[in-house]
PDB file of C-alpha atoms in Angstrom:
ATOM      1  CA  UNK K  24    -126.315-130.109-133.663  1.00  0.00           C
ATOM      2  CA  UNK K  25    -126.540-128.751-129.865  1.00  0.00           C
ATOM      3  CA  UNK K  26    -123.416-127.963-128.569  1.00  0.00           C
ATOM      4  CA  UNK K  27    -122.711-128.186-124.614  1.00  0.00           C
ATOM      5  CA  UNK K  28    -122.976-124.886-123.064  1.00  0.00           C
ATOM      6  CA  UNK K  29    -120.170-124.263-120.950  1.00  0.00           C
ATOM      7  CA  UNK K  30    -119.881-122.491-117.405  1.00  0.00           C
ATOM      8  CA  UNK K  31    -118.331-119.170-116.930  1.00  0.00           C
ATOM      9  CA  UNK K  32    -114.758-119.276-115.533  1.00  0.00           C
ATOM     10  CA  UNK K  33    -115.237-117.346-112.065  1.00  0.00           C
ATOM     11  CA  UNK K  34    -112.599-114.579-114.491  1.00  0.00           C
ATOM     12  CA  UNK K  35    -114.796-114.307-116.440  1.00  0.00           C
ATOM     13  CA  UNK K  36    -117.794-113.941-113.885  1.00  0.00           C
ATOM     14  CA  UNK K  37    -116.331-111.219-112.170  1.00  0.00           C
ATOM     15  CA  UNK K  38    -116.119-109.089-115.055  1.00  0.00           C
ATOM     16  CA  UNK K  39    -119.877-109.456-115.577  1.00  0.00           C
ATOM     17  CA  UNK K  40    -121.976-105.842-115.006  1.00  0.00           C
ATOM     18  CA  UNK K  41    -125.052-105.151-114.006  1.00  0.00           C
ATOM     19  CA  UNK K  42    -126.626-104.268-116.949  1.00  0.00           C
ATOM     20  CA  UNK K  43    -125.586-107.045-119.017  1.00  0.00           C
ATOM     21  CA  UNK K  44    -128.050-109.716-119.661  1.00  0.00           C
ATOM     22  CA  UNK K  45    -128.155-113.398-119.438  1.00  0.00           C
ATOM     23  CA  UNK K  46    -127.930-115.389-123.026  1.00  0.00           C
ATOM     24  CA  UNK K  47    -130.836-116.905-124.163  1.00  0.00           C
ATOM     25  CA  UNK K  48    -130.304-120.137-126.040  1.00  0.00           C
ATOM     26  CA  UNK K  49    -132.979-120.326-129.174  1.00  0.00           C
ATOM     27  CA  UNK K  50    -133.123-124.242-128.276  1.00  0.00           C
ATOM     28  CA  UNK K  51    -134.042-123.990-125.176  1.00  0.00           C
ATOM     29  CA  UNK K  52    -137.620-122.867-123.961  1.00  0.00           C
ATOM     30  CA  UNK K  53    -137.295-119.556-122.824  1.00  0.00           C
ATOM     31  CA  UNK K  54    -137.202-119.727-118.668  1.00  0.00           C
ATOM     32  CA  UNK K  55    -139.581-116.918-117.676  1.00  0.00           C
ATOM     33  CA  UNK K  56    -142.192-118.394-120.234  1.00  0.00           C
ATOM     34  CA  UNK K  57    -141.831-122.313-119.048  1.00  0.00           C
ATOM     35  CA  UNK K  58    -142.341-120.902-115.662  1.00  0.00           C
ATOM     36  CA  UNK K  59    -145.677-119.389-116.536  1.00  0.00           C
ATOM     37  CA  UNK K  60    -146.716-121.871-118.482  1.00  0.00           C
ATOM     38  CA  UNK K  61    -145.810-124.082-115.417  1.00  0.00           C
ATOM     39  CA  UNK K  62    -148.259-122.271-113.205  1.00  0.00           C
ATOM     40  CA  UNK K  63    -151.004-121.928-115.673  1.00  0.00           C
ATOM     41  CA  UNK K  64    -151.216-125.593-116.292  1.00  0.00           C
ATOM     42  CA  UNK K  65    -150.621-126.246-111.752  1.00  0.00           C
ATOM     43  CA  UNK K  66    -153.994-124.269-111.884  1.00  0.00           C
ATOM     44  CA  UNK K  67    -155.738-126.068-114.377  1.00  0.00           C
ATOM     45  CA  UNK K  68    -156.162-122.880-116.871  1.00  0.00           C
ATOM     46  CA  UNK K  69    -157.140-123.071-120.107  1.00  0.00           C
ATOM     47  CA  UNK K  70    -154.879-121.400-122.601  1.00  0.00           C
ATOM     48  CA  UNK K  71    -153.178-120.696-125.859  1.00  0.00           C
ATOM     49  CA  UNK K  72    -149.546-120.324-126.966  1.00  0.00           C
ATOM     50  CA  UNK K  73    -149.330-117.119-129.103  1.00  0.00           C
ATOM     51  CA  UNK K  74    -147.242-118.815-132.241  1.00  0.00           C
ATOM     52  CA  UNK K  75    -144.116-117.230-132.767  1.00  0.00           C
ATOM     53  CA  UNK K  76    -144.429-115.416-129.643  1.00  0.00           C
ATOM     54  CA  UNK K  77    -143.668-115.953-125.963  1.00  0.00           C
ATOM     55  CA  UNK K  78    -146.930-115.395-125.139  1.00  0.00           C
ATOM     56  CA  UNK K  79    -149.796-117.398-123.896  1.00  0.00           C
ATOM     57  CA  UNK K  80    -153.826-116.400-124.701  1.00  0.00           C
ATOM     58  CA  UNK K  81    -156.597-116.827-122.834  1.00  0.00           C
ATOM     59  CA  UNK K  82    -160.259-116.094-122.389  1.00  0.00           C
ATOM     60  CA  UNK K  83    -161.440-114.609-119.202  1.00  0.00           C
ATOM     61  CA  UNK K  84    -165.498-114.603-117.876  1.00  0.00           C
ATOM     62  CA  UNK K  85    -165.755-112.005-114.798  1.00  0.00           C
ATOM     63  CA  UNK K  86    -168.606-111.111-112.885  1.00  0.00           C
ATOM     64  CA  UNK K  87    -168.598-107.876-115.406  1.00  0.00           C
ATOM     65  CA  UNK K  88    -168.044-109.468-118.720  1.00  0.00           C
ATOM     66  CA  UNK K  89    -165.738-111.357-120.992  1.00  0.00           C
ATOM     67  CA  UNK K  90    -162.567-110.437-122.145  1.00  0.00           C
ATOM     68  CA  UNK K  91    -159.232-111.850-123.347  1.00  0.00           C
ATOM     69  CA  UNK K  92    -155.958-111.363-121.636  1.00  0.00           C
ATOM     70  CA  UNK K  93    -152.457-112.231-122.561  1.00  0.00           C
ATOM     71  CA  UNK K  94    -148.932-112.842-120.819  1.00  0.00           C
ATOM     72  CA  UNK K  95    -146.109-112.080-122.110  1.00  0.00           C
ATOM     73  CA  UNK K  96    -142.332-112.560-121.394  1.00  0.00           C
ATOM     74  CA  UNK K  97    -139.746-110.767-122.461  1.00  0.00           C
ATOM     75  CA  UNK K  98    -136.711-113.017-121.792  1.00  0.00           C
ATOM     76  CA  UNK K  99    -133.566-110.593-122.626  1.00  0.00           C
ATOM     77  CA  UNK K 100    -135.108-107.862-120.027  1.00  0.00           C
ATOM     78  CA  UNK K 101    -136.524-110.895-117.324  1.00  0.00           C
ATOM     79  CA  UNK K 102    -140.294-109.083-117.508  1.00  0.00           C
ATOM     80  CA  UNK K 103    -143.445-111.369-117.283  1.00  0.00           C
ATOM     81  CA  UNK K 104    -146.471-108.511-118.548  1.00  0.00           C
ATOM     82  CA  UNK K 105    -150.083-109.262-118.780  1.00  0.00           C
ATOM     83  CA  UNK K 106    -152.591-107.618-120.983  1.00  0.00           C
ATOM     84  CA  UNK K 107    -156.524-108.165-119.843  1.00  0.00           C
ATOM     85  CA  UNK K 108    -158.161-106.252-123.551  1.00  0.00           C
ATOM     86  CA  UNK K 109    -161.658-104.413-122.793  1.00  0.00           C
ATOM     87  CA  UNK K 110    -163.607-106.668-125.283  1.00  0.00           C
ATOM     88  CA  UNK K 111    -165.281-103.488-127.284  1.00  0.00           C
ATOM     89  CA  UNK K 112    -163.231-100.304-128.995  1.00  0.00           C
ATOM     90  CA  UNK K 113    -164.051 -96.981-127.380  1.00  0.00           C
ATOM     91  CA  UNK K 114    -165.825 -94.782-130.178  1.00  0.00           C
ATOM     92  CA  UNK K 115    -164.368 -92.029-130.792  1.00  0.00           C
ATOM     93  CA  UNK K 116    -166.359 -89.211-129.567  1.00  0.00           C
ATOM     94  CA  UNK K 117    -166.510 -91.011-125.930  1.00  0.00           C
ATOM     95  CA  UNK K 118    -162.499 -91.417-126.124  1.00  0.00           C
ATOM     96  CA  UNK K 119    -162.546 -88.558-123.625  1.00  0.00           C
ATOM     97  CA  UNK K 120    -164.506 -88.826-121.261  1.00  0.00           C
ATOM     98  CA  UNK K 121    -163.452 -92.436-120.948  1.00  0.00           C
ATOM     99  CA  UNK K 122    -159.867 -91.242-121.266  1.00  0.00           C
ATOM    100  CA  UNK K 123    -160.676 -89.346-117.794  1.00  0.00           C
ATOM    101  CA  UNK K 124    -162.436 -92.430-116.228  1.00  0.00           C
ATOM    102  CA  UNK K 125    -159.281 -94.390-117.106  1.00  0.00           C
ATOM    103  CA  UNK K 126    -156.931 -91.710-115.724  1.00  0.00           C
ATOM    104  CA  UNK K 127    -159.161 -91.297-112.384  1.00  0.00           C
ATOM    105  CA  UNK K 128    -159.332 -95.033-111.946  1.00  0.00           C
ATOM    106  CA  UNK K 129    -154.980 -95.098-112.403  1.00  0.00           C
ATOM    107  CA  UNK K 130    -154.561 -92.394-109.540  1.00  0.00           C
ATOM    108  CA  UNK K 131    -152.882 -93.738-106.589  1.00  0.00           C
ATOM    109  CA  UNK K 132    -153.453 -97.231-108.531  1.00  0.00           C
ATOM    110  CA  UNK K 133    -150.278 -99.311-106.144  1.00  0.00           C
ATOM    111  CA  UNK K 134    -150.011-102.062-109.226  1.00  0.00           C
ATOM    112  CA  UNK K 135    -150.791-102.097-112.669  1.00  0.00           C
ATOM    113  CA  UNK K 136    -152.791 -99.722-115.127  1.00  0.00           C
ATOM    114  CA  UNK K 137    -155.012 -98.839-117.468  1.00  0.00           C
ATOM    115  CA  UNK K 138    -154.137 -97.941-121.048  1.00  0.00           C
ATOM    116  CA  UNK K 139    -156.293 -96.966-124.065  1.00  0.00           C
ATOM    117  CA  UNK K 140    -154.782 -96.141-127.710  1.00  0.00           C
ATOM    118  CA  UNK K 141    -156.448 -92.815-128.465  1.00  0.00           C
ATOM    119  CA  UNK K 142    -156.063 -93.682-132.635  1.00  0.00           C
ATOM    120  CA  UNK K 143    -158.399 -96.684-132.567  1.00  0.00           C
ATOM    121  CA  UNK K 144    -159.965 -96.637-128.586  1.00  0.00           C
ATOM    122  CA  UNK K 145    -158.749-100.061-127.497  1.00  0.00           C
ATOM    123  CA  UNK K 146    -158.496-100.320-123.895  1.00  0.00           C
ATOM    124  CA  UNK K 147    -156.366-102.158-121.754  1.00  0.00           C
ATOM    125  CA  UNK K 148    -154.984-102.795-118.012  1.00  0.00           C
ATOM    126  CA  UNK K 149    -151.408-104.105-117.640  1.00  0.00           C
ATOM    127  CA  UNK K 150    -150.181-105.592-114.840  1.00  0.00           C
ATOM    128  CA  UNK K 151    -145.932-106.642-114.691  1.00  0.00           C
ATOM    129  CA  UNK K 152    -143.149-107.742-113.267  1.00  0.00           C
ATOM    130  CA  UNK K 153    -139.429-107.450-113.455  1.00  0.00           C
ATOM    131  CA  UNK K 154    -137.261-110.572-111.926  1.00  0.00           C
ATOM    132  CA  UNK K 155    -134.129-109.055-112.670  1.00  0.00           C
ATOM    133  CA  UNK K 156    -131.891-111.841-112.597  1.00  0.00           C
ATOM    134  CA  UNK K 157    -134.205-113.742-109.807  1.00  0.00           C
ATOM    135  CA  UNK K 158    -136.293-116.697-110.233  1.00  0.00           C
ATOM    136  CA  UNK K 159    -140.095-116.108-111.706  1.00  0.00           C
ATOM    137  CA  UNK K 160    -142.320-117.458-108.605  1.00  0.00           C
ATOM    138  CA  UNK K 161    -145.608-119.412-108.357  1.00  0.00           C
ATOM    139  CA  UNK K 162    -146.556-115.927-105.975  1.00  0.00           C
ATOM    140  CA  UNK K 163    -145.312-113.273-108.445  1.00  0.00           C
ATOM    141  CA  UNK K 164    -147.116-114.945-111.464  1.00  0.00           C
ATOM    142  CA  UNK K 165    -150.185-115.510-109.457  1.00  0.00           C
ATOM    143  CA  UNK K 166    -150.338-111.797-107.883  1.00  0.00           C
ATOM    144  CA  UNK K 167    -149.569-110.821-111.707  1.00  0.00           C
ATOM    145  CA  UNK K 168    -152.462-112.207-112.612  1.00  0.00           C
ATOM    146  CA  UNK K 169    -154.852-112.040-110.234  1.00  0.00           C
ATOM    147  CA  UNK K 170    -153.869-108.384-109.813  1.00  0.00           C
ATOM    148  CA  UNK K 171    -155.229-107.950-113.586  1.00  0.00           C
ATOM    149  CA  UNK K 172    -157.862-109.845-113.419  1.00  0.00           C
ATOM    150  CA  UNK K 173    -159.429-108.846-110.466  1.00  0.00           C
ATOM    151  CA  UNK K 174    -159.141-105.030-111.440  1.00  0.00           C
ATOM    152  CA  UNK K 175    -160.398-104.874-114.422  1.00  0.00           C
ATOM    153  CA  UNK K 176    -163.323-106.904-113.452  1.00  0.00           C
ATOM    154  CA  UNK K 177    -163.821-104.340-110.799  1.00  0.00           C
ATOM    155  CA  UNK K 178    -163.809-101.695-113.333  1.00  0.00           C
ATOM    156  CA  UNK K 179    -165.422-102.773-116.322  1.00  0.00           C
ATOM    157  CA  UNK K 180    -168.833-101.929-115.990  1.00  0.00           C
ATOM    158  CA  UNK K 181    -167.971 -98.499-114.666  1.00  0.00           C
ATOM    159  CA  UNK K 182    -166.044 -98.055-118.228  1.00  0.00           C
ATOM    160  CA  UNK K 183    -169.105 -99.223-120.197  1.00  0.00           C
ATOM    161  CA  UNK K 184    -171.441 -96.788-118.305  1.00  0.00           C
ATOM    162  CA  UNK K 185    -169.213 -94.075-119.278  1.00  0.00           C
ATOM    163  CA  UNK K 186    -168.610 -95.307-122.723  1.00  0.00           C
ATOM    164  CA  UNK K 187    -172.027 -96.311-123.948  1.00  0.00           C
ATOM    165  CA  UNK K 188    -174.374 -94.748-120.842  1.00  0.00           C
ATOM    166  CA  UNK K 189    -172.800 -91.914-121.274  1.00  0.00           C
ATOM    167  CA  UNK K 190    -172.465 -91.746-117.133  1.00  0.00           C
ATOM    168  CA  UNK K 191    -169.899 -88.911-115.214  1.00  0.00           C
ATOM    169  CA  UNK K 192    -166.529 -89.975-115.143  1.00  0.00           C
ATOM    170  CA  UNK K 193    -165.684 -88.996-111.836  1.00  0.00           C
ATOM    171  CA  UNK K 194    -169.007 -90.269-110.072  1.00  0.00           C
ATOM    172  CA  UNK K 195    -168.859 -93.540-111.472  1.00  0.00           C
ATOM    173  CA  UNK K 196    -165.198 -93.738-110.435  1.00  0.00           C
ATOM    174  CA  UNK K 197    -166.278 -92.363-106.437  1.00  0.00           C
ATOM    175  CA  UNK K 198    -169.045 -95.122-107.197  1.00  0.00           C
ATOM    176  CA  UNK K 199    -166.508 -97.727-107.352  1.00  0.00           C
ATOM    177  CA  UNK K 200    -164.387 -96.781-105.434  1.00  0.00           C
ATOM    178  CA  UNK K 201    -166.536 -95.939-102.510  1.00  0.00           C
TER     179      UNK K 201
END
């Protein structure tokens, strides 16, 4: 059975710090997640809740390929994180040079970046934000996300010239960038 939650006695407000964190009740639907799930449904998206997970899954077609992208929430620590996953594993002997693409493309990067596990060459761009005890907007999820989106689309072929054309690094990221 539910109990009632109860509101803080102002006492007991005041003695609050900064770095403690709000309670989440496990009967409730986490708030960070209902608000992104909120939004993705406001703009008609199609997508997946991650079982077990706060975390929603969905499929992505760019103008430079298809991928699949996640967002996350972590409720204790108020972040909303997105995931966009390069569809294909670097190989390993062109972890390198795309390791330098990927490091040229996150210089002076203002939001987000690009991640790749060296052990198995999966890439990834990430793209986050912290509400800190603040309210989860319609903007901040929509700049989360079209942020991500919208760069790695920009990027993607670049990364598969240098991965599988075996192109310069640093040209095709002046190419892009241009």
């Amino acid at each position: 059975m539910r109990r009632a939650a109860t509101a803080p006695s102002a006492s007991t407000a005041a003695v609050r710090t900064a770095t403690e964190r709000p309670r989440v009740d496990i009967h409730e639907k986490p708030r960070l997640l209902s608000a992104v799930e909120l939004w993705l449904r406001s703009e008609n998206w199609k997508f997946a809740q991650m079982e077990g997970e706060n975390a929603f899954r969905m499929d992505i077609q760019g103008k430079s390929g298809v991928w699949t992208c996640f967002t996350r929430t972590d409720e204790e620590r108020e972040i909303l994180l997105m995931h966009s996953i390069v569809p294909n594993r670097v190989p390993p002997a062109r972890r390198p040079a795309a390791a330098e693409f990927l490091t040229r493309a996150n210089y002076g990067m203002l939001v987000g970046n690009f991640e790749m596990d060296m052990n198995d060459g999966e890439v990834r761009f990430k793209t986050s934000v912290c509400v800190a005890g603040g309210t989860l907007s319609p903007g901040m999820i929509r700049k989360v996300v079209s942020y991500n989106l919208s760069t790695l689309d920009r990027y993607l072929t670049g990364l598969n010239k240098v991965v599988y054309g075996e192109a310069d690094p640093a040209k095709t990221i002046d190419e892009i960038e241009k």
